[in-house]
Amino acid sequence: MNADGSSDGRRHGTHRTDSSHGPPKHDKQPYLRRSLLQRVRPHAKQRWRKKMTDFEGFKRELREDLVGAMKKEVRSVLESELGFFKSEVLSLKSGLEELKNTTNSEIAELRSTLAGAEHSLSTCSDDVTTLQRDVKRLTELADILQNKCEDLEGRSRRNNVRIVGIPESPGSCSTSAIPALLKDAFNLEKAPLVDRSHRSSQPAPRGGEPARTVMARLHYYKNCNDILRLARTKQKIQVDGMTISVYPDFTARVAKARAAFNGVGQMLTDAPGVKFGIIFPARLCITFNGAKSFFTDPEAARAYVSQNIVHHQED
């Protein structure tokens, strides 16, 4: 350190340059250096350019080689993969063609079967229509025939009477015993002529069971009608120690239809000012306050009696 406090650069290894002191030692021959550089520089540039040109060519060749190798490798891989995919696609196409052919054949078979089924259904539909028409016609014809048979059977029974209460004994239902019984029961001037008489076809009664009904056919309808009219008046008839009842002989269908009005008849039995009766074959006639009402439905008759007769009497 100097006396004024500044440091000495040479002691610390630093080098101070000052233009006032002149050029440094290695720059003492600037002219020679410049001339040397001027001589050497053109040759160096040429060599450098040549080297750079060779390097660029080398890089270009290397690039082309690498690109060519990569192309070959990629082409090889792609050809391999494409070959595999091509074989798979061909296999899938073959399977699809086979499936298509099978499906087409099945569809053709189904179409043929469907066409046959349609023809069969059309024929069956026509047959069903014809059968329905025939069944309807035959049903109507059967109803007509049944009604005719019912009417004929009813007409054949017009001269018949049913006698209930005659005990079971030999000869009790003969054609000679029945006329005498009817003459005594209804105080007739002359015994009616009976063509046939027999008991119902039920099994013979056992001890304690009621006797079977006796059915008798009278020769004249007038005698039958008179006996039934008197029977409706007397109802329970005492004769020779027996209690008998005489009813008309109806078919099973008519008897069932008439029996359906029994409940209505019981409601009207004690009703004052009411007259009723069942008209053949099974039509209920009710006369109330001078007005007649006819019913073929037992429920409708019951409703009429409940609303107009029973309710009126309660009021």
PDB file of N, CA and C in Angstrom, residues 34 75 114 136 211 259:
ATOM      1  N   ARG A  34      -0.713  -8.614 -38.967  1.00  0.00           N
ATOM      2  CA  ARG A  34      -1.740  -8.361 -39.947  1.00  0.00           C
ATOM      3  C   ARG A  34      -1.364  -8.909 -41.295  1.00  0.00           C
ATOM      4  N   ARG A  75     -41.840 -50.395 -43.962  1.00  0.00           N
ATOM      5  CA  ARG A  75     -42.537 -51.107 -45.021  1.00  0.00           C
ATOM      6  C   ARG A  75     -42.650 -52.588 -44.689  1.00  0.00           C
ATOM      7  N   LEU A 114     -94.110 -69.836 -44.227  1.00  0.00           N
ATOM      8  CA  LEU A 114     -95.103 -68.804 -43.923  1.00  0.00           C
ATOM      9  C   LEU A 114     -96.179 -68.726 -44.995  1.00  0.00           C
ATOM     10  N   LYS A 136    -124.844 -71.275 -36.377  1.00  0.00           N
ATOM     11  CA  LYS A 136    -125.915 -70.321 -36.080  1.00  0.00           C
ATOM     12  C   LYS A 136    -127.242 -70.781 -36.676  1.00  0.00           C
ATOM     13  N   ALA A 211    -146.360 -91.659  -1.301  1.00  0.00           N
ATOM     14  CA  ALA A 211    -146.702 -92.485  -2.454  1.00  0.00           C
ATOM     15  C   ALA A 211    -146.375 -91.756  -3.746  1.00  0.00           C
ATOM     16  N   ALA A 259    -142.928 -73.098 -11.783  1.00  0.00           N
ATOM     17  CA  ALA A 259    -142.540 -73.176 -10.371  1.00  0.00           C
ATOM     18  C   ALA A 259    -141.695 -71.979  -9.946  1.00  0.00           C
TER      19      ALA A 259
END
